Amino acid sequence: MVLNDQAHVVALAGGVGGAKLAYGLSKVVPPDRFTVIGNVADDLDIFGLHVSPDLDTVMYTLAGLNNPVMGWGLDGDTRQMIEMMGRYGEDVWFGLGDRDVATHLLRTQWLREGQRLTEVTARLCTALGVACRLLPVTDDPLATMVDTVEKGTLAFQEYFVRERWQPTVRRVWFRHDVQFGITPEAKDALHRADLIVFCPSNPVLSIAPLLEVPGVHEALRARRGPCVAVSPFVGGKAVKGPAEKLMKEMGLDISPQGLVRYYEGLLDGLVIDVRDREAGPMPDLPLFETQTLMVTDDDKIRLAGDVITWVGSTLT
Ligand code: FO1
């Protein structure tokens, strides 16, 4: 790796694409120098449990335990609990695996005992052998809300899972208390970062909620090293999920130039897929073209290594 061996790397991640690059980075950056800051705005309370889907997707992926087909949930998990809920007549649109429930039971119990989500996440990660740090961006309540044409205002998981992201999106906004903010741990990680990477997560649904938290923008603007994004688009299309559909509905430009504009001057460089090298006018900042599709673990590690090497040779 060309980036100095002592460099601290922070990844901003949410969802499956973010977790994949986070996994790759965890294999090329020493664990004591690598931190993932995760989205919590798609958390939900269901059946009395506090579920943090994005933190869990990253945690399971870093632990090598994720379901490789869906990208979220645990590999080999079963659905007996949720089937029994169905027999009781419950509307089980949000699928919790039997072993996955253990994570939510413990998280819920520890939160009720007064531990912060940061502490709870650290305990879960340590138990699963995750050596790097995974930090929720905030310990305060934060919820992504989606205003749709057909179904009115929906909570994030209602839009994403129950309605299978089919309703037309008018606006995405965030519900939170007046007082909310970045955790001291996430703030410290951003301040010490020599490189910040926006993972190829959905810009509106995964990265924007992180940027929304008071303290994050300020920390990014005061960054001491470069901040780069890996585009979530390949050949002008989202690899998975609603990013392309939703951004078009919101009138946002999904080209590399549009992505740089969406991140409002926070980027020092952008990584795009080779298939997007002709995708309209290119932004006026350093660009790195490579294969960004991550199917195998080798793809994730290769992309992470390429990003680190490019930053080290071009931006530092
Ligand atoms: N995604 C689905 O499409 N359907 C589900 O039933 C579902 C359940 C689920 C349970 C736990 C968990 O950690 C994630 C789960 N996800 C499910 C994924 C999740 O909704 C999304 O990946 C993220 O929230 C989007 O970033």
CSV table of C-alpha atoms and ligand atoms in Angstrom, one decimal:
chain,number,residue,atom,x,y,z
A,1,MET,CA,0.0,0.0,0.0
A,2,VAL,CA,1.4,3.3,-1.0
A,3,LEU,CA,-0.5,5.3,1.6
A,4,ASN,CA,1.7,5.5,4.6
A,5,ASP,CA,1.5,2.5,7.0
A,6,GLN,CA,0.5,4.6,9.9
A,7,ALA,CA,-2.5,6.2,8.0
A,8,HIS,CA,-5.9,6.1,9.6
A,9,VAL,CA,-8.7,5.3,7.2
A,10,VAL,CA,-12.4,6.0,7.9
A,11,ALA,CA,-15.1,4.6,5.7
A,12,LEU,CA,-18.7,6.0,5.7
A,13,ALA,CA,-21.0,3.1,4.9
A,14,GLY,CA,-24.5,1.9,4.8
A,15,GLY,CA,-26.2,-1.1,3.1
A,16,VAL,CA,-24.8,-3.9,1.1
A,17,GLY,CA,-22.5,-2.0,-1.3
A,18,GLY,CA,-20.9,-0.1,1.6
A,19,ALA,CA,-20.4,-3.3,3.6
A,20,LYS,CA,-18.6,-4.9,0.6
A,21,LEU,CA,-16.0,-2.2,0.3
A,22,ALA,CA,-15.7,-2.0,4.1
A,23,TYR,CA,-14.8,-5.7,4.0
A,24,GLY,CA,-12.2,-5.1,1.4
A,25,LEU,CA,-10.7,-2.1,3.3
A,26,SER,CA,-10.6,-4.2,6.5
A,27,LYS,CA,-8.3,-6.7,4.6
A,28,VAL,CA,-5.8,-4.0,3.4
A,29,VAL,CA,-5.7,-1.6,6.3
A,30,PRO,CA,-4.5,-2.8,9.8
A,31,PRO,CA,-7.6,-3.1,12.2
A,32,ASP,CA,-6.3,-0.5,14.6
A,33,ARG,CA,-6.1,2.1,11.8
A,34,PHE,CA,-9.5,1.3,10.2
A,35,THR,CA,-12.9,2.6,11.3
A,36,VAL,CA,-16.3,2.3,9.7
A,37,ILE,CA,-18.9,4.9,10.5
A,38,GLY,CA,-22.3,3.4,9.9
A,39,ASN,CA,-25.8,4.7,9.1
A,40,VAL,CA,-28.5,4.3,11.7
A,41,ALA,CA,-31.3,6.2,10.0
A,42,ASP,CA,-32.9,3.0,8.7
A,43,ASP,CA,-33.1,1.5,12.2
A,44,LEU,CA,-36.5,0.3,13.3
A,45,ASP,CA,-38.4,-1.1,16.3
A,46,ILE,CA,-40.3,-4.2,15.4
A,47,PHE,CA,-41.8,-6.9,17.7
A,48,GLY,CA,-40.2,-5.0,20.6
A,49,LEU,CA,-36.7,-5.3,19.2
A,50,HIS,CA,-34.4,-2.6,18.1
A,51,VAL,CA,-33.0,-3.6,14.7
A,52,SER,CA,-30.0,-1.7,13.1
A,53,PRO,CA,-29.9,-3.2,9.6
A,54,ASP,CA,-27.0,-1.1,8.2
A,55,LEU,CA,-24.8,-1.7,11.3
A,56,ASP,CA,-25.6,-5.4,11.2
A,57,THR,CA,-25.0,-5.7,7.4
A,58,VAL,CA,-21.5,-4.2,7.9
A,59,MET,CA,-20.8,-6.2,11.1
A,60,TYR,CA,-21.9,-9.5,9.6
A,61,THR,CA,-19.9,-8.8,6.4
A,62,LEU,CA,-16.7,-7.8,8.3
A,63,ALA,CA,-17.1,-11.0,10.4
A,64,GLY,CA,-17.6,-13.1,7.2
A,65,LEU,CA,-21.0,-14.2,8.4
A,66,ASN,CA,-23.3,-12.4,6.0
A,67,ASN,CA,-25.7,-14.1,3.7
A,68,PRO,CA,-23.8,-13.9,0.4
A,69,VAL,CA,-26.9,-13.9,-1.8
A,70,MET,CA,-29.0,-11.2,-0.1
A,71,GLY,CA,-26.0,-9.3,1.3
A,72,TRP,CA,-27.8,-8.7,4.6
A,73,GLY,CA,-28.7,-11.2,7.4
A,74,LEU,CA,-26.7,-14.3,8.4
A,75,ASP,CA,-25.6,-17.0,6.1
A,76,GLY,CA,-27.6,-20.2,6.6
A,77,ASP,CA,-30.1,-18.6,8.9
A,78,THR,CA,-33.7,-20.0,9.2
A,79,ARG,CA,-37.1,-18.3,9.4
A,80,GLN,CA,-39.0,-20.3,12.1
A,81,MET,CA,-39.6,-17.4,14.4
A,82,ILE,CA,-41.1,-15.2,11.6
A,83,GLU,CA,-43.2,-18.1,10.3
A,84,MET,CA,-44.6,-18.5,13.8
A,85,MET,CA,-45.4,-14.8,13.9
A,86,GLY,CA,-47.3,-15.4,10.7
A,87,ARG,CA,-49.3,-18.2,12.3
A,88,TYR,CA,-50.4,-15.7,15.0
A,89,GLY,CA,-51.7,-13.5,12.2
A,90,GLU,CA,-48.9,-10.9,12.3
A,91,ASP,CA,-48.1,-9.1,9.1
A,92,VAL,CA,-44.5,-10.2,8.7
A,93,TRP,CA,-43.2,-8.0,5.9
A,94,PHE,CA,-39.8,-7.5,7.6
A,95,GLY,CA,-38.0,-10.8,7.7
A,96,LEU,CA,-35.8,-11.5,10.8
A,97,GLY,CA,-33.7,-14.7,10.7
A,98,ASP,CA,-33.7,-16.9,13.8
A,99,ARG,CA,-30.0,-16.4,14.6
A,100,ASP,CA,-30.2,-12.8,13.6
A,101,VAL,CA,-32.8,-12.3,16.3
A,102,ALA,CA,-30.1,-13.0,19.0
A,103,THR,CA,-28.3,-9.8,17.8
A,104,HIS,CA,-31.5,-7.7,18.2
A,105,LEU,CA,-32.5,-9.2,21.5
A,106,LEU,CA,-29.1,-8.4,23.0
A,107,ARG,CA,-28.9,-4.9,21.4
A,108,THR,CA,-32.4,-4.2,22.8
A,109,GLN,CA,-31.6,-5.4,26.3
A,110,TRP,CA,-28.3,-3.6,26.5
A,111,LEU,CA,-29.8,-0.3,25.2
A,112,ARG,CA,-32.6,-0.7,27.8
A,113,GLU,CA,-29.9,-1.1,30.5
A,114,GLY,CA,-28.6,2.3,29.4
A,115,GLN,CA,-25.7,1.4,27.2
A,116,ARG,CA,-25.1,3.6,24.2
A,117,LEU,CA,-25.5,2.2,20.7
A,118,THR,CA,-21.8,2.8,20.2
A,119,GLU,CA,-21.0,0.5,23.2
A,120,VAL,CA,-23.6,-2.1,22.2
A,121,THR,CA,-22.2,-2.3,18.7
A,122,ALA,CA,-18.6,-2.6,20.0
A,123,ARG,CA,-19.7,-5.5,22.3
A,124,LEU,CA,-21.4,-7.3,19.4
A,125,CYS,CA,-18.5,-6.7,17.0
A,126,THR,CA,-15.9,-8.0,19.6
A,127,ALA,CA,-17.9,-11.1,20.2
A,128,LEU,CA,-18.0,-11.8,16.4
A,129,GLY,CA,-14.3,-11.3,16.0
A,130,VAL,CA,-14.5,-8.0,14.1
A,131,ALA,CA,-11.1,-6.4,14.8
A,132,CYS,CA,-11.6,-2.9,13.3
A,133,ARG,CA,-14.0,-0.4,14.7
A,134,LEU,CA,-17.6,0.0,13.6
A,135,LEU,CA,-19.2,3.1,15.0
A,136,PRO,CA,-22.8,4.3,14.7
A,137,VAL,CA,-22.6,7.9,13.5
A,138,THR,CA,-24.9,9.0,16.3
A,139,ASP,CA,-26.4,7.4,19.5
A,140,ASP,CA,-29.4,9.6,19.1
A,141,PRO,CA,-32.7,8.7,17.4
A,142,LEU,CA,-32.6,9.4,13.6
A,143,ALA,CA,-35.0,8.1,11.0
A,144,THR,CA,-35.1,8.4,7.3
A,145,MET,CA,-38.6,9.4,6.1
A,146,VAL,CA,-39.7,9.0,2.5
A,147,ASP,CA,-42.6,11.2,1.0
A,148,THR,CA,-44.1,9.2,-1.9
A,149,VAL,CA,-46.7,10.0,-4.5
A,150,GLU,CA,-48.8,6.9,-4.1
A,151,LYS,CA,-48.4,6.0,-0.4
A,152,GLY,CA,-47.8,9.3,1.4
A,153,THR,CA,-45.1,9.5,4.0
A,154,LEU,CA,-43.4,6.2,4.8
A,155,ALA,CA,-40.7,5.2,7.3
A,156,PHE,CA,-37.6,4.0,5.6
A,157,GLN,CA,-38.1,0.2,5.9
A,158,GLU,CA,-41.8,0.6,5.0
A,159,TYR,CA,-40.7,2.2,1.7
A,160,PHE,CA,-37.7,-0.1,1.2
A,161,VAL,CA,-38.9,-3.6,2.3
A,162,ARG,CA,-42.7,-3.5,2.6
A,163,GLU,CA,-43.3,-1.5,-0.6
A,164,ARG,CA,-40.2,-2.9,-2.3
A,165,TRP,CA,-39.2,0.7,-3.2
A,166,GLN,CA,-41.9,0.9,-5.9
A,167,PRO,CA,-43.7,4.1,-4.8
A,168,THR,CA,-42.5,7.3,-6.6
A,169,VAL,CA,-40.3,9.4,-4.3
A,170,ARG,CA,-41.0,13.1,-3.9
A,171,ARG,CA,-38.7,13.9,-1.0
A,172,VAL,CA,-36.4,12.2,1.6
A,173,TRP,CA,-36.1,13.8,5.0
A,174,PHE,CA,-34.8,12.9,8.4
A,175,ARG,CA,-36.7,12.8,11.7
A,176,HIS,CA,-34.7,13.5,14.9
A,177,ASP,CA,-34.9,15.3,18.2
A,178,VAL,CA,-33.9,19.0,18.3
A,179,GLN,CA,-30.7,17.9,20.1
A,180,PHE,CA,-28.8,15.2,18.3
A,181,GLY,CA,-25.3,14.9,17.1
A,182,ILE,CA,-22.3,12.9,16.1
A,183,THR,CA,-20.8,10.6,18.8
A,184,PRO,CA,-17.4,11.6,20.4
A,185,GLU,CA,-16.0,8.4,18.9
A,186,ALA,CA,-17.1,9.1,15.4
A,187,LYS,CA,-16.0,12.7,15.6
A,188,ASP,CA,-12.6,11.7,16.9
A,189,ALA,CA,-12.2,9.1,14.1
A,190,LEU,CA,-13.0,11.7,11.4
A,191,HIS,CA,-10.6,14.2,12.9
A,192,ARG,CA,-7.8,11.7,13.0
A,193,ALA,CA,-8.5,10.2,9.5
A,194,ASP,CA,-5.7,10.5,6.9
A,195,LEU,CA,-8.2,9.2,4.3
A,196,ILE,CA,-12.0,9.2,4.3
A,197,VAL,CA,-13.9,7.0,1.9
A,198,PHE,CA,-17.6,7.3,1.0
A,199,CYS,CA,-18.4,3.7,0.2
A,200,PRO,CA,-20.5,2.8,-2.9
A,201,SER,CA,-23.7,3.1,-0.8
A,202,ASN,CA,-26.9,4.7,-1.8
A,203,PRO,CA,-26.0,8.5,-1.7
A,204,VAL,CA,-29.5,9.6,-0.7
A,205,LEU,CA,-30.5,6.8,1.6
A,206,SER,CA,-27.2,5.7,3.2
A,207,ILE,CA,-24.6,8.5,2.9
A,208,ALA,CA,-26.9,11.6,3.2
A,209,PRO,CA,-28.3,10.5,6.6
A,210,LEU,CA,-24.7,10.3,7.9
A,211,LEU,CA,-24.0,13.8,6.5
A,212,GLU,CA,-27.2,15.1,8.1
A,213,VAL,CA,-25.9,14.5,11.7
A,214,PRO,CA,-24.6,17.7,13.3
A,215,GLY,CA,-20.8,17.6,13.6
A,216,VAL,CA,-20.2,15.3,10.5
A,217,HIS,CA,-20.0,18.1,8.0
A,218,GLU,CA,-17.8,20.2,10.2
A,219,ALA,CA,-15.5,17.3,10.8
A,220,LEU,CA,-15.3,16.5,7.1
A,221,ARG,CA,-14.6,20.2,6.2
A,222,ALA,CA,-11.8,20.2,8.8
A,223,ARG,CA,-10.3,16.9,7.3
A,224,ARG,CA,-6.6,16.6,7.4
A,225,GLY,CA,-6.4,14.0,4.5
A,226,PRO,CA,-8.3,13.5,1.3
A,227,CYS,CA,-12.0,12.4,1.1
A,228,VAL,CA,-12.9,10.2,-1.8
A,229,ALA,CA,-16.1,8.5,-2.9
A,230,VAL,CA,-16.6,5.3,-4.8
A,231,SER,CA,-19.5,5.7,-7.1
A,232,PRO,CA,-22.4,3.2,-6.5
A,233,PHE,CA,-23.2,3.2,-10.2
A,234,VAL,CA,-21.9,0.8,-12.8
A,235,GLY,CA,-22.8,1.6,-16.4
A,236,GLY,CA,-25.2,4.3,-15.3
A,237,LYS,CA,-27.2,1.9,-13.2
A,238,ALA,CA,-27.4,1.0,-9.5
A,239,VAL,CA,-25.8,-2.4,-8.8
A,240,LYS,CA,-28.6,-3.2,-6.3
A,241,GLY,CA,-31.5,-1.4,-4.7
A,242,PRO,CA,-33.3,1.9,-5.6
A,243,ALA,CA,-30.5,4.4,-5.9
A,244,GLU,CA,-30.9,5.0,-9.7
A,245,LYS,CA,-34.8,5.0,-9.6
A,246,LEU,CA,-35.0,7.2,-6.5
A,247,MET,CA,-32.4,9.7,-7.6
A,248,LYS,CA,-34.1,10.1,-11.0
A,249,GLU,CA,-37.5,10.6,-9.3
A,250,MET,CA,-35.9,13.3,-7.1
A,251,GLY,CA,-34.5,15.0,-10.2
A,252,LEU,CA,-30.9,14.2,-9.2
A,253,ASP,CA,-28.2,13.6,-11.7
A,254,ILE,CA,-26.6,10.1,-11.3
A,255,SER,CA,-23.5,10.9,-13.5
A,256,PRO,CA,-20.1,11.2,-11.9
A,257,GLN,CA,-20.5,15.0,-12.2
A,258,GLY,CA,-23.9,14.8,-10.5
A,259,LEU,CA,-22.5,12.7,-7.7
A,260,VAL,CA,-19.7,15.2,-7.0
A,261,ARG,CA,-22.2,18.0,-7.0
A,262,TYR,CA,-24.5,16.0,-4.6
A,263,TYR,CA,-21.6,15.7,-2.1
A,264,GLU,CA,-21.3,19.5,-2.1
A,265,GLY,CA,-17.6,20.0,-2.3
A,266,LEU,CA,-16.7,17.4,0.3
A,267,LEU,CA,-14.8,15.2,-2.2
A,268,ASP,CA,-11.2,15.4,-3.3
A,269,GLY,CA,-11.5,12.5,-5.7
A,270,LEU,CA,-14.0,10.1,-7.2
A,271,VAL,CA,-13.6,6.5,-8.2
A,272,ILE,CA,-15.8,5.4,-11.1
A,273,ASP,CA,-16.4,2.2,-12.9
A,274,VAL,CA,-14.6,1.8,-16.3
A,275,ARG,CA,-18.0,1.5,-17.9
A,276,ASP,CA,-18.9,5.0,-16.8
A,277,ARG,CA,-15.9,6.7,-18.4
A,278,GLU,CA,-18.2,8.1,-21.1
A,279,ALA,CA,-21.0,9.0,-18.8
A,280,GLY,CA,-21.4,12.6,-19.7
A,281,PRO,CA,-19.1,15.5,-18.8
A,282,MET,CA,-16.6,14.5,-16.1
A,283,PRO,CA,-16.2,16.4,-12.8
A,284,ASP,CA,-13.3,18.7,-12.4
A,285,LEU,CA,-11.4,16.7,-9.7
A,286,PRO,CA,-9.1,13.7,-9.8
A,287,LEU,CA,-10.9,10.6,-11.1
A,288,PHE,CA,-9.8,7.0,-10.9
A,289,GLU,CA,-11.4,4.5,-13.3
A,290,THR,CA,-11.4,0.8,-12.3
A,291,GLN,CA,-13.7,-2.2,-12.0
A,292,THR,CA,-16.0,-1.3,-9.1
A,293,LEU,CA,-18.3,-4.3,-9.3
A,294,MET,CA,-17.7,-6.4,-6.2
A,295,VAL,CA,-18.9,-10.0,-6.6
A,296,THR,CA,-16.2,-12.0,-4.9
A,297,ASP,CA,-14.2,-11.3,-1.8
A,298,ASP,CA,-11.2,-10.9,-4.1
A,299,ASP,CA,-13.1,-8.1,-6.0
A,300,LYS,CA,-13.7,-6.3,-2.7
A,301,ILE,CA,-10.0,-6.6,-1.6
A,302,ARG,CA,-8.7,-5.7,-5.0
A,303,LEU,CA,-10.9,-2.5,-5.2
A,304,ALA,CA,-10.0,-1.5,-1.7
A,305,GLY,CA,-6.3,-1.9,-2.5
A,306,ASP,CA,-6.6,0.0,-5.7
A,307,VAL,CA,-8.4,2.9,-4.0
A,308,ILE,CA,-5.7,3.1,-1.3
A,309,THR,CA,-2.9,2.9,-3.9
A,310,TRP,CA,-4.5,5.6,-6.1
A,311,VAL,CA,-5.0,7.9,-3.2
A,312,GLY,CA,-1.4,7.4,-2.0
A,313,SER,CA,0.0,8.1,-5.4
A,314,THR,CA,-2.3,10.9,-6.5
A,315,LEU,CA,-3.9,12.7,-3.6
A,316,THR,CA,-1.4,12.7,-0.7
B,1,FO1,N1,-34.3,-6.4,3.3
B,1,FO1,C1,-35.3,-6.8,2.6
B,1,FO1,O1,-35.4,-6.6,1.4
B,1,FO1,N2,-36.3,-7.6,3.2
B,1,FO1,C2,-36.3,-7.9,4.5
B,1,FO1,O2,-37.2,-8.6,5.0
B,1,FO1,C3,-35.1,-7.5,5.3
B,1,FO1,C4,-35.0,-7.8,6.6
B,1,FO1,C5,-33.8,-7.4,7.3
B,1,FO1,C6,-33.6,-7.8,8.6
B,1,FO1,C7,-32.4,-7.5,9.3
B,1,FO1,C8,-31.5,-6.7,8.6
B,1,FO1,O3,-30.3,-6.4,9.3
B,1,FO1,C9,-31.7,-6.3,7.3
B,1,FO1,C10,-32.8,-6.6,6.7
B,1,FO1,N3,-33.1,-6.2,5.4
B,1,FO1,C11,-34.1,-6.7,4.7
B,1,FO1,C12,-32.1,-5.4,4.7
B,1,FO1,C13,-32.3,-3.9,5.0
B,1,FO1,O4,-33.7,-3.5,4.9
B,1,FO1,C14,-31.6,-3.0,4.0
B,1,FO1,O5,-30.4,-3.7,3.5
B,1,FO1,C15,-31.1,-1.8,4.5
B,1,FO1,O6,-31.8,-1.2,5.5
B,1,FO1,C16,-30.8,-0.8,3.4
B,1,FO1,O7,-29.6,-0.2,3.6
